[in-house]
Amino acid sequence: MAGTRRDFLRSSTAVAGTLTAVTGAASATELEPPAHRGDLPAHTVASNCEMCFWRCGILAEVQDGRVLKVEGNPDHPLTHGRICARGNAGTGLTYDPDRLKFPMLRTGARGEGKFKRVSWDEALDFLATRLREIKQKHGPESVAMFPHGVAATFFRTLMKAYGSPNQAEPAFAQCRGPREVGYALTFGRGLGSPEPVDLDETKLIVLIGSHIGENVFTSQVTQFAGALERGAKLIVVDPRLSTAAAKADWWLPIRPGTDIALLLAWLNVLITEGGYDHDYITRYASGFGKLARHVKEFTPEWAEPITEIPAARIRETAHAMAAAKPAVALHPGRHVTWYGDDSQRARAMALVTALLGAYGRKGGIFLPTPIDTGKIPGPPPPEPEGERADGAGSTYPFASEEQGVTNGLIDATISGKPYPIKGWIVYGQNVLESIPRRQRTLEAIDKLDLMVVVDVLPVEQIRFADLVLPEATYLERYDMPHVVSTAKKPFIAVRFPAAEPLYESKPGWWITKQLARRLDLEAYFPWETPEEHLEMLVKPLDVNVTALRARGAVTFPGRPYLDDRLPGDGPLFPTEDGKIQLYSKFLEEYGFDPMPRYTPVEDPPPGYFRLIYGRAPVHSFARSENNAILDGLMDENEVWLNDEAARNQGLAHGQVVTLENSDGVRSLPIKVRATPGIRPDCAYMVHGFGHRSKKLHLAYDKGASDADLMTRVKIDPLMGGTGMRVNFIRVLTGEEVS
Ligand code: SF4
């Protein structure tokens, strides 16, 4: 980052691990020897999983054109042969009888769910015609895209070529965005995915609302378990006794929404008691004096009544961190859009990491090693002329231009400002489940002339589409290679189809190329086959493509620590002054607090609980509940209530209830799990259940949807993220429900 905010916008997600994001010094390739096996048998295909976005290496065993089973790929550099229950259940997605089978055009009213089957030619001709019409009448910027996943990468290129600057994915404004912004403001670069937390070397892990063990990513959970086995200590800050909290040396059941107060108190103790890494801060950071003055008043005694964590406990945990420094892995979290002050909370976490000297050091947060991939020849995408509609860079000055602000696009579609949005292309994401305030999303859809959904399953949003395009599953398609700069040894992993696409489904790259041809944009896709595409990308790296395909991945030497860096790697901290920004001039310039500050949160009204939510190890978001194998493991969610609070309301463990939020919106029925393992002011449920699409025969009507109940959000003014833990619910039983 050269120091301008424009550079910041581009760089804040620049280590996200996609090909478009990778820049920087090239490395000599280093093909790992096949550690566990020789050449693959003919019927086995090396690929990577997409049951969630960790993309573990897999081996798909195929017989008579059908994938029989999926196993872990022992040669994969990150996951070393491990996959989770969802990864094992990949065949349950590919062979789900409810899959979308052919292209469909809407025939009834929007939302009625009436469609007719059409051919791919008809579907693509229809789409190309409508896109041309909208462009002619309203300009290319009036088509917005909601992409997700690597398959959408081809379509993203197409939309840029078409001329639209409007693309946004929930991975930013509903998930990881705040942490990318908070860490980029502090260290000059975001974190990327997988997040580079050095669990292998750490002495102390700190989790703040991060549910490792429930949120399963194979390599991370293995490293986490390995660290604990090695004797690493664990601090867990969570209003709920999560799986991780149950293993913690210190569980801090914090009052929700007050994490910044705790972090400020930790900063206070580290500075006032001299527990910080003096040499590291002197060498690498600027603004220490200002930070020290800022946190002086935020003592543990100040934080105690706010957080409801005893001051002595706050001190004790700060001392534990100081003793373990720099090998302290303060995990930055993943889904972190909670209270609307999330970027500042991430900043506070980054500041604790900085004071401990744990950024770029063993056992803390390690550094990415970028890989230079090849560029696909062809014209550069046109620079969009109009301003973006989602507010990235304007309303939300620190939002990522690469990932966009989904809710900003929804707002613009409703208001018609700064200009009308007439078309949506939804690719691989579920806008009704992943973006809160469903009513607003439906209001926006109502304004559209065109809504296209590209998906594998008939999730509820399909009902509102004008055109539905069935995509092949990840076991049936080639995708953009997975380029990971945030591993200690960076790597490229490939996904090639293990089986032919079922029914009339097609891979994303094929759909995109066919549409590009119809829009006269083929020049942006100057390759015919996936093999050609891959060759172009890895050309500068001198990679043996045959070996890459056989093993599934190729690694490069990494330089994960500050002491490893080479001059060609660029500045250690690509910030304004080349130092860690304990005090942020960018934030000051834009009228924000240059150092984090705690702002009080609203408490639940009497009789209500704060709704918090999380993951289950056997499901991914709202994507896997219709999978027969996973449905067999967990077919509904429960609402966790504190046992005493439940008793006080006359509720019993296992009782079926309905939840109603403070705006009167009700959930589907859900069972109570009464437990001492949650604070009395909170209600918790696993996200993803309560599907309303009758075409999902297994998932329909099972459990309750937290998304249904999220009618309120608190927007992060820095980057547009939707804080979602600001909804309150009460529990209705019997006659109260009717
Ligand atoms: S963690 Fe599980 S679901 Fe996610 S990519 Fe790995 S195997 Fe697949």
Coordinates of C-alpha atoms and ligand atoms in Angstrom, one line a residue, residues 49 51-52 54-56 83-84 86-87 216-218, ligand 1:
C49 CA -14.0 -29.5 -1.4
M51 CA -19.0 -28.0 1.1
C52 CA -17.6 -24.9 2.9
W54 CA -11.9 -23.8 3.4
R55 CA -11.5 -26.0 0.3
C56 CA -9.7 -29.0 1.8
I83 CA -11.8 -33.7 5.7
C84 CA -14.8 -33.2 7.9
R86 CA -19.5 -32.3 5.4
G87 CA -16.6 -33.0 3.1
V216 CA -15.1 -26.6 11.6
F217 CA -12.3 -26.1 9.1
T218 CA -10.2 -29.2 9.2
Ligands
SF4_1 S1 -13.8 -28.0 6.4 FE1 -15.1 -29.7 5.7 S2 -16.7 -28.8 4.4 FE2 -15.0 -27.3 4.6 S3 -13.8 -27.6 2.8 FE3 -12.9 -28.9 4.5 S4 -13.9 -30.9 4.3 FE4 -15.1 -29.5 3.0

